[in-house]
Amino acid sequence: MAARYDPGMRLAELADHLHAHLTPVGPELNPEVTGVTHNADWVQPGSAFVAIRGARFDGHSFMDRVAQAGAVAVIGEGLPDGVTSPLPYLRVTSARAALADAAAALAGHPSRDLRVVGVTGTDGKTTTSWLARHLLRAAGQRTGLLSTVGYELPDGTLRHFPAHFTTPEAPQVQATLADMVAAGADAAVLEASSHALALERVRSVAWDVAVWTHLSSEHLDFHGTLENYFADKRRLVEAAPFAVLNVDDPWTAQLRGVAPAEITYSAEGQHADWRATDIEERSTGLHFHVISPLGEFDAHLPMIGRFNVANALAAMAAAAHLGADWEALVAGLASFRGVPGRMELVPDTRGRRVVVDFAHTPPSLEKALGTLRTTTAGRLIVVLGSAGGPRDPGKRAPLGEVATRLADHAIFTEEDCRDTPLADILREMARGAQEAGHTNFQSIPDRRDAIRAAIRLAQPGDTVLLAGKGPEDTLERAHETIPWNETQEAADALHLS
């Protein structure tokens, strides 16, 4: 829906703010603007409509429609030849930048009233964001959250955006930040995806801390090359006055000195400001010793996965920069209840361990399976798919190879196949396994059937990993999108078996 704010802003004032050339049209030359959107379906009376030229559509083709819906102005990079605007027209250099800048201005620049932590990277964004939010709250700071799982106001109530992407569009980002301010928030933690950074969705957010987790190949259909992908994520570090950097990631070398101030962390024994030593994976979670600028202390995190130590260090470093002391950090880690769909345990009365996780890249799947292997007494079974459309088709075969190399049995299935024939996706995953000489797999196209088959195979002491969907609430097929809850699907399958 369109983001709306109160009070609004006169069009001439908005034009000045955007450094736009204003061409007045109609009897009302300086109307009040009460909202902004780039989606014609979201226009409400008083909205400014941003006409973005995309790969398939030019927003200018919707000008008559938005005028009838009550829009009071159009913002764009210039009218197409021979086209006139039925509304006052603001010509800007970048329509997407203007969308973000207008949204922030109409919202009253809410991020300026918050201490804002941004988290980016291929893997670890969501867990690190949730941990940082939890640690800041443990330190007494009323903190909001905007992540792939949803968004929270300081009262802890989790809400969901209707859209299927990590970070919502700029008007929704600013409206959410404004809601946080209105609810009395002191701080906010935002996941910043590469798409959000590249498409200016988080432009005009006044960052205080940028956290860098890790980079691996992902979303190359959008970014083109790994170097472009890195460059878009780097924009968060460039925009923040303080950076928290993972020295275990080789790409971090190119981030040193980019922010005015920085601090480093390592969970792999490298020299860093924040370090973890004596890491133990126990049935109760992770135990480790922390060496930090706040001193040395022991910590316990009730989560599965050694890699979560790095996420904990990143979150602690960010929270400490915003004033959390070591006692609050220790207490916060110990009381953390985890992230929905991130190594989430589904209870079973028969001694089988079922884990729901978002791992959907070869490196993240390798980490998840490696972690579960060390704490699995019996067999390790994995259910996974790969996204359709043009989204990184090159990772399908590697996913099949990783799954069959590290698990005792793999079941390949659907995962948002969209307009790509599911049979093609499953064939590519099977090829990756077969070329590595692995035969310990089967393909079951329907994901619900695949989950139930995996759980029927499991015996006490076995672990079943359901990978790829995590907390997502829809499953996208060629001709339909259906509601989906992976954790509930697992619970239902356990009940039936």
Coordinates of C-alpha atoms in Angstrom, one line a residue, residues 6-462:
D6 CA 0.9 13.6 8.4
P7 CA 1.6 16.5 8.1
G8 CA 2.1 16.7 4.3
M9 CA 4.3 19.1 2.3
R10 CA 3.5 21.7 -0.4
L11 CA 4.6 20.6 -3.8
A12 CA 6.9 23.6 -4.3
E13 CA 8.7 22.8 -1.0
L14 CA 9.1 19.1 -2.1
A15 CA 10.5 20.3 -5.5
D16 CA 13.1 22.4 -3.7
H17 CA 14.0 19.4 -1.5
L18 CA 14.4 17.2 -4.5
H19 CA 16.3 19.9 -6.5
A20 CA 13.7 19.2 -9.1
H21 CA 12.4 21.4 -12.0
L22 CA 8.7 21.9 -11.5
T23 CA 6.3 22.4 -14.4
P24 CA 2.9 23.5 -12.9
V25 CA -0.3 22.1 -14.5
G26 CA -3.9 22.8 -13.8
P27 CA -5.7 25.2 -11.4
E28 CA -3.9 24.0 -8.3
L29 CA -0.3 25.0 -8.8
N30 CA 1.0 24.2 -5.4
P31 CA -1.1 21.3 -3.9
E32 CA -0.4 19.6 -0.6
V33 CA 1.5 16.3 -1.0
T34 CA 0.5 13.7 1.6
G35 CA 2.2 10.6 0.3
V36 CA 4.5 9.2 -2.4
T37 CA 4.6 5.9 -4.3
H38 CA 5.9 4.4 -7.6
N39 CA 3.0 1.9 -7.7
A40 CA -0.1 3.1 -9.6
D41 CA -2.2 0.6 -7.6
W42 CA -1.1 2.3 -4.3
V43 CA -2.0 5.9 -5.3
Q44 CA -4.3 7.7 -2.9
P45 CA -5.7 11.3 -3.0
G46 CA -2.8 13.6 -2.2
S47 CA -0.1 11.2 -3.5
A48 CA 2.9 12.2 -5.6
F49 CA 3.4 9.4 -8.2
V50 CA 7.0 8.6 -9.1
A51 CA 7.2 7.4 -12.8
I52 CA 10.1 4.9 -12.9
R53 CA 11.3 3.6 -16.2
G54 CA 11.7 -0.2 -15.8
A55 CA 12.7 -3.1 -18.0
R56 CA 9.1 -3.8 -18.9
F57 CA 7.1 -0.7 -18.1
D58 CA 7.5 3.1 -18.1
G59 CA 5.7 4.6 -15.2
H60 CA 4.7 7.6 -17.3
S61 CA 2.2 5.4 -19.1
F62 CA 0.1 5.4 -15.9
M63 CA -0.2 9.2 -15.5
D64 CA -3.8 9.5 -16.5
R65 CA -4.7 6.6 -14.3
V66 CA -3.0 8.0 -11.2
A67 CA -4.5 11.5 -11.9
Q68 CA -8.0 9.9 -11.8
A69 CA -7.0 8.1 -8.5
G70 CA -6.3 11.5 -6.9
A71 CA -2.5 11.9 -7.4
V72 CA -1.5 15.6 -7.2
A73 CA 1.9 15.4 -9.0
V74 CA 4.2 13.2 -11.1
I75 CA 7.9 12.9 -10.4
G76 CA 10.2 11.5 -13.2
E77 CA 13.4 11.8 -15.2
G78 CA 11.6 13.6 -18.1
L79 CA 8.5 13.1 -20.1
P80 CA 8.7 10.8 -23.1
D81 CA 8.7 12.6 -26.5
G82 CA 5.3 13.9 -27.4
V83 CA 3.7 13.1 -24.0
T84 CA 2.3 15.7 -21.7
S85 CA 1.5 15.3 -18.0
P86 CA -2.0 15.8 -16.7
L87 CA -0.5 16.8 -13.4
P88 CA 2.3 19.1 -12.1
Y89 CA 5.6 17.4 -13.2
L90 CA 8.8 17.4 -11.2
R91 CA 11.8 16.5 -13.3
V92 CA 14.7 14.9 -11.4
T93 CA 18.0 13.2 -12.2
S94 CA 17.1 9.9 -10.6
A95 CA 13.5 8.8 -10.1
R96 CA 14.4 6.1 -7.6
A97 CA 16.6 8.5 -5.6
A98 CA 13.7 11.0 -5.6
L99 CA 11.3 8.3 -4.4
A100 CA 13.5 7.7 -1.4
D101 CA 14.2 11.3 -0.7
A102 CA 10.6 12.3 -1.0
A103 CA 9.5 9.5 1.3
A104 CA 12.0 10.5 3.9
A105 CA 11.0 14.2 3.7
L106 CA 7.3 13.5 3.9
A107 CA 7.9 11.2 6.9
G108 CA 9.9 13.9 8.7
H109 CA 13.2 12.1 8.4
P110 CA 12.5 9.7 11.2
S111 CA 15.8 7.9 11.1
R112 CA 17.4 11.1 12.4
D113 CA 15.6 10.5 15.7
L114 CA 16.9 6.9 16.0
R115 CA 20.2 5.2 16.4
V116 CA 20.1 3.0 13.3
V117 CA 22.1 -0.2 12.6
G118 CA 22.2 -1.5 9.1
V119 CA 23.2 -5.1 8.4
T120 CA 24.3 -6.4 5.0
G121 CA 26.0 -9.5 3.6
T122 CA 25.0 -12.7 1.7
D123 CA 24.6 -14.9 4.8
G124 CA 23.9 -14.0 8.4
K125 CA 21.9 -10.8 7.8
T126 CA 18.7 -11.9 9.5
T127 CA 20.3 -13.6 12.5
T128 CA 22.7 -10.7 13.1
S129 CA 19.8 -8.2 12.8
W130 CA 17.6 -10.1 15.3
L131 CA 20.5 -10.6 17.7
A132 CA 21.4 -6.9 17.5
R133 CA 17.8 -5.9 18.2
H134 CA 17.7 -8.3 21.1
L135 CA 21.0 -7.1 22.6
L136 CA 20.0 -3.4 22.4
R137 CA 16.7 -4.2 24.1
A138 CA 18.6 -6.1 26.8
A139 CA 20.6 -3.0 27.3
G140 CA 17.4 -1.0 27.9
Q141 CA 17.1 0.6 24.5
R142 CA 13.6 0.5 22.9
T143 CA 14.5 -1.0 19.5
G144 CA 12.5 -1.6 16.3
L145 CA 13.5 -4.1 13.6
L146 CA 13.0 -4.4 9.9
S147 CA 14.1 -7.8 8.5
T148 CA 13.2 -10.4 6.0
V149 CA 11.0 -12.1 8.6
G150 CA 9.0 -9.0 9.1
Y151 CA 9.2 -5.8 11.1
E152 CA 8.8 -5.1 14.8
L153 CA 7.9 -2.0 16.7
P154 CA 9.5 -1.6 20.2
D155 CA 6.7 -3.6 21.8
G156 CA 8.0 -6.7 20.1
T157 CA 4.9 -7.4 18.0
L158 CA 6.1 -9.0 14.7
R159 CA 4.3 -7.8 11.6
H160 CA 4.7 -8.9 7.9
F161 CA 4.9 -6.9 4.7
P162 CA 2.8 -8.3 1.9
A163 CA 5.7 -8.1 -0.5
H164 CA 8.2 -11.0 -1.1
F165 CA 11.5 -9.2 -0.7
T166 CA 14.0 -8.6 2.1
T167 CA 13.7 -4.8 2.3
P168 CA 10.4 -3.0 1.4
E169 CA 10.4 -0.1 -1.0
A170 CA 11.5 3.3 0.3
P171 CA 8.1 4.7 1.2
Q172 CA 7.4 1.6 3.4
V173 CA 10.9 1.9 4.9
Q174 CA 10.3 5.5 5.9
A175 CA 6.8 4.8 7.1
T176 CA 8.0 2.0 9.3
L177 CA 10.8 4.1 10.8
A178 CA 8.2 6.8 11.5
D179 CA 6.0 4.3 13.2
M180 CA 9.0 3.3 15.3
V181 CA 9.6 6.9 16.4
A182 CA 5.9 7.4 17.2
A183 CA 6.0 4.2 19.3
G184 CA 8.9 5.6 21.4
A185 CA 11.8 3.7 19.8
D186 CA 15.4 4.7 20.7
A187 CA 17.0 2.6 18.0
A188 CA 16.3 0.5 14.9
V189 CA 18.0 -2.4 13.2
L190 CA 17.5 -2.8 9.4
E191 CA 18.5 -5.6 7.1
A192 CA 19.9 -4.0 4.0
S193 CA 19.8 -6.3 1.0
S194 CA 21.9 -5.7 -2.2
H195 CA 18.6 -5.0 -4.1
A196 CA 17.6 -2.4 -1.4
L197 CA 20.9 -0.7 -1.7
A198 CA 21.1 -0.8 -5.5
L199 CA 17.5 0.3 -6.0
E200 CA 17.8 3.2 -3.4
R201 CA 15.2 1.6 -1.1
V202 CA 17.2 2.6 2.0
R203 CA 18.6 5.9 0.6
S204 CA 18.0 8.8 3.1
V205 CA 18.3 6.5 6.1
A206 CA 20.6 8.1 8.6
W207 CA 22.8 5.1 9.5
D208 CA 24.8 5.1 12.7
V209 CA 26.4 1.6 12.3
A210 CA 27.0 -0.6 9.2
V211 CA 27.5 -4.3 9.9
W212 CA 29.2 -6.5 7.2
T213 CA 28.7 -10.2 7.6
H214 CA 29.9 -12.2 4.6
L215 CA 29.9 -12.2 0.8
S216 CA 29.3 -15.2 -1.6
S217 CA 27.8 -15.5 -5.0
E218 CA 24.1 -14.6 -5.0
H219 CA 21.7 -12.6 -7.1
L220 CA 24.0 -12.4 -10.1
D221 CA 21.0 -12.3 -12.4
F222 CA 20.4 -8.8 -11.0
H223 CA 23.9 -7.5 -10.4
G224 CA 25.6 -9.2 -13.3
T225 CA 29.0 -9.9 -11.6
L226 CA 30.2 -10.7 -8.1
E227 CA 32.1 -7.4 -8.2
N228 CA 28.9 -5.5 -8.9
Y229 CA 27.2 -7.4 -6.1
F230 CA 30.0 -6.4 -3.7
A231 CA 29.9 -2.8 -4.9
D232 CA 26.2 -2.5 -4.2
K233 CA 26.5 -4.0 -0.7
R234 CA 29.6 -1.8 0.0
R235 CA 27.2 1.3 -0.3
L236 CA 26.0 0.6 3.2
V237 CA 29.5 0.9 4.6
E238 CA 30.1 4.0 2.5
A239 CA 27.0 5.6 4.0
A240 CA 27.7 5.0 7.7
P241 CA 30.0 6.8 10.1
F242 CA 31.0 3.5 11.8
A243 CA 31.5 0.0 10.4
V244 CA 31.6 -3.5 12.0
L245 CA 33.6 -5.7 9.7
N246 CA 34.1 -9.5 9.5
V247 CA 37.9 -10.1 8.9
D248 CA 37.1 -13.8 8.2
D249 CA 35.6 -12.7 4.9
P250 CA 38.2 -12.1 2.2
W251 CA 36.1 -9.2 0.7
T252 CA 36.5 -7.2 3.9
A253 CA 40.0 -6.2 2.9
Q254 CA 38.4 -3.9 0.3
L255 CA 36.2 -2.3 3.1
R256 CA 38.9 -1.3 5.5
G257 CA 39.1 2.5 5.8
V258 CA 35.9 3.1 3.8
A259 CA 33.9 4.2 6.9
P260 CA 35.3 7.1 9.0
A261 CA 35.6 4.6 11.9
E262 CA 35.5 0.9 12.1
I263 CA 35.9 -2.2 14.4
T264 CA 36.5 -5.8 13.4
Y265 CA 35.5 -9.2 14.5
S266 CA 36.6 -12.8 14.0
A267 CA 35.2 -16.2 14.9
E268 CA 38.0 -18.0 13.2
G269 CA 41.1 -17.1 15.2
Q270 CA 42.2 -14.0 13.2
H271 CA 43.4 -10.9 14.9
A272 CA 40.4 -8.6 15.4
D273 CA 38.9 -6.2 18.0
W274 CA 36.2 -8.7 18.9
R275 CA 37.3 -12.4 18.9
A276 CA 35.8 -15.7 20.0
T277 CA 37.9 -18.5 21.4
D278 CA 37.2 -21.8 23.0
I279 CA 34.1 -22.4 21.0
E280 CA 32.0 -25.4 22.0
E281 CA 28.9 -26.8 20.4
R282 CA 26.8 -28.4 23.1
S283 CA 23.2 -29.7 23.2
T284 CA 22.3 -26.5 24.9
G285 CA 23.8 -24.3 22.2
L286 CA 27.0 -22.5 21.7
H287 CA 29.5 -21.7 24.4
F288 CA 32.6 -19.4 23.8
H289 CA 35.0 -16.9 25.3
V290 CA 34.9 -13.3 24.1
I291 CA 37.9 -11.0 23.9
S292 CA 36.7 -7.5 23.2
P293 CA 37.3 -3.8 23.8
L294 CA 34.9 -4.2 26.8
G295 CA 37.1 -6.9 28.3
E296 CA 37.0 -10.7 28.3
F297 CA 34.0 -12.7 29.3
D298 CA 32.3 -16.1 28.7
A299 CA 29.1 -16.2 26.6
H300 CA 26.3 -18.7 25.9
L301 CA 24.1 -18.5 22.8
P302 CA 21.2 -21.1 22.7
M303 CA 21.4 -21.6 18.9
I304 CA 22.6 -24.4 16.6
G305 CA 25.5 -23.6 14.3
R306 CA 29.1 -22.7 15.0
F307 CA 28.7 -20.0 12.3
N308 CA 26.3 -18.2 14.6
V309 CA 29.3 -17.2 16.8
A310 CA 30.3 -14.8 14.0
N311 CA 26.8 -13.4 13.9
A312 CA 26.8 -12.9 17.7
L313 CA 30.2 -11.1 17.6
A314 CA 28.9 -8.7 14.9
A315 CA 25.7 -8.0 16.9
M316 CA 27.7 -7.5 20.1
A317 CA 30.1 -5.1 18.5
A318 CA 27.2 -3.0 17.0
A319 CA 25.3 -3.0 20.3
A320 CA 28.4 -2.1 22.3
H321 CA 29.1 0.9 20.0
L322 CA 25.6 2.1 20.8
G323 CA 26.2 1.9 24.5
A324 CA 25.5 -1.7 25.6
D325 CA 27.8 -3.0 28.4
W326 CA 29.2 -6.5 28.6
E327 CA 26.8 -7.6 31.3
A328 CA 23.8 -6.7 29.0
L329 CA 25.5 -8.5 26.1
V330 CA 26.0 -11.7 28.1
A331 CA 22.5 -11.7 29.5
G332 CA 21.0 -10.8 26.1
L333 CA 22.8 -13.6 24.3
A334 CA 21.8 -16.2 26.9
S335 CA 18.1 -15.2 26.6
F336 CA 17.9 -15.1 22.8
R337 CA 15.1 -17.3 21.5
G338 CA 16.3 -17.5 17.9
V339 CA 14.9 -16.4 14.6
P340 CA 11.9 -18.0 12.9
G341 CA 13.1 -20.2 10.0
R342 CA 16.8 -19.9 10.9
M343 CA 18.0 -23.2 12.3
E344 CA 14.6 -23.5 13.9
L345 CA 13.9 -26.7 15.8
V346 CA 10.5 -28.3 15.3
P347 CA 9.6 -30.4 18.5
D348 CA 9.2 -34.1 18.1
T349 CA 8.3 -36.7 20.7
R350 CA 10.0 -39.6 19.0
G351 CA 13.6 -38.4 19.1
R352 CA 13.9 -37.2 15.6
R353 CA 15.4 -33.7 15.1
V354 CA 13.7 -31.6 12.4
V355 CA 15.3 -28.2 11.6
V356 CA 13.9 -25.5 9.4
D357 CA 16.5 -23.2 7.8
F358 CA 16.7 -20.5 5.1
A359 CA 20.0 -21.9 3.7
H360 CA 19.5 -21.5 -0.1
T361 CA 23.1 -21.0 -1.4
P362 CA 25.8 -23.6 -1.7
P363 CA 28.0 -22.0 1.1
S364 CA 25.0 -21.5 3.5
L365 CA 23.8 -25.1 2.8
E366 CA 27.3 -26.4 3.4
K367 CA 27.5 -24.6 6.7
A368 CA 24.1 -25.8 7.8
L369 CA 24.7 -29.5 6.9
G370 CA 28.2 -29.4 8.4
T371 CA 26.9 -28.0 11.6
L372 CA 24.1 -30.6 11.9
R373 CA 26.4 -33.4 11.0
T374 CA 28.6 -32.9 14.1
T375 CA 25.6 -33.1 16.4
T376 CA 23.7 -35.9 14.6
A377 CA 24.0 -39.4 16.1
G378 CA 22.1 -41.1 13.2
R379 CA 21.5 -40.2 9.5
L380 CA 21.3 -36.7 8.1
I381 CA 18.5 -36.1 5.6
V382 CA 18.0 -32.9 3.7
V383 CA 15.0 -31.5 1.7
L384 CA 15.8 -28.6 -0.7
G385 CA 15.0 -27.0 -4.0
S386 CA 16.3 -24.0 -6.0
A387 CA 14.5 -20.9 -7.2
G388 CA 13.2 -20.6 -10.7
G389 CA 13.1 -17.7 -13.2
P390 CA 16.5 -16.2 -14.0
R391 CA 17.6 -16.2 -10.4
D392 CA 21.1 -17.7 -10.2
P393 CA 20.4 -20.9 -12.2
G394 CA 24.2 -21.6 -11.9
K395 CA 23.8 -22.6 -8.2
R396 CA 21.3 -25.5 -8.8
A397 CA 24.0 -28.1 -9.7
P398 CA 26.3 -27.0 -6.8
L399 CA 23.4 -27.2 -4.4
G400 CA 22.8 -30.8 -5.5
E401 CA 26.4 -31.6 -5.1
V402 CA 26.7 -30.1 -1.6
A403 CA 23.5 -31.8 -0.5
T404 CA 24.5 -35.3 -1.5
R405 CA 28.1 -34.9 -0.4
L406 CA 27.2 -33.8 3.2
A407 CA 23.9 -35.6 3.8
D408 CA 23.1 -39.3 3.9
H409 CA 20.1 -38.7 1.8
A410 CA 18.8 -35.7 -0.2
I411 CA 15.3 -35.1 -1.5
F412 CA 15.2 -32.5 -4.3
T413 CA 11.9 -30.6 -4.6
E414 CA 10.3 -27.2 -5.5
E415 CA 11.3 -23.9 -4.1
D416 CA 9.5 -21.0 -5.8
C417 CA 10.0 -22.4 -9.3
R418 CA 7.9 -19.6 -10.8
D419 CA 8.0 -19.7 -14.7
T420 CA 10.9 -22.2 -14.9
P421 CA 9.8 -25.8 -15.5
L422 CA 10.3 -27.6 -12.2
A423 CA 11.5 -30.6 -14.1
D424 CA 14.4 -28.5 -15.4
I425 CA 15.4 -27.3 -12.0
L426 CA 15.3 -30.8 -10.5
R427 CA 17.3 -32.2 -13.4
E428 CA 20.0 -29.6 -12.8
M429 CA 20.2 -30.4 -9.1
A430 CA 20.4 -34.1 -10.0
R431 CA 23.2 -33.4 -12.5
G432 CA 25.3 -31.7 -9.8
A433 CA 25.0 -34.8 -7.6
Q434 CA 25.6 -37.3 -10.4
E435 CA 28.6 -35.6 -11.8
A436 CA 30.1 -35.8 -8.3
G437 CA 29.4 -39.5 -8.3
H438 CA 26.6 -39.3 -5.8
T439 CA 23.4 -41.4 -6.0
N440 CA 22.0 -40.8 -2.5
F441 CA 19.1 -38.6 -3.7
Q442 CA 15.5 -38.7 -5.1
S443 CA 13.3 -36.0 -6.6
I444 CA 9.8 -35.4 -5.3
P445 CA 8.2 -32.3 -7.1
D446 CA 5.6 -31.4 -4.4
R447 CA 7.3 -29.8 -1.4
R448 CA 4.7 -31.0 1.1
D449 CA 5.1 -34.6 -0.2
A450 CA 8.9 -34.2 0.0
I451 CA 8.8 -33.1 3.6
R452 CA 6.5 -35.9 4.6
A453 CA 8.7 -38.4 2.8
A454 CA 11.8 -37.2 4.6
I455 CA 10.2 -37.4 8.0
R456 CA 8.9 -40.9 7.3
L457 CA 12.4 -41.9 6.5
A458 CA 13.8 -40.5 9.8
Q459 CA 14.4 -42.6 12.8
P460 CA 15.2 -41.6 16.4
G461 CA 18.7 -39.9 16.4
D462 CA 18.3 -38.8 12.8

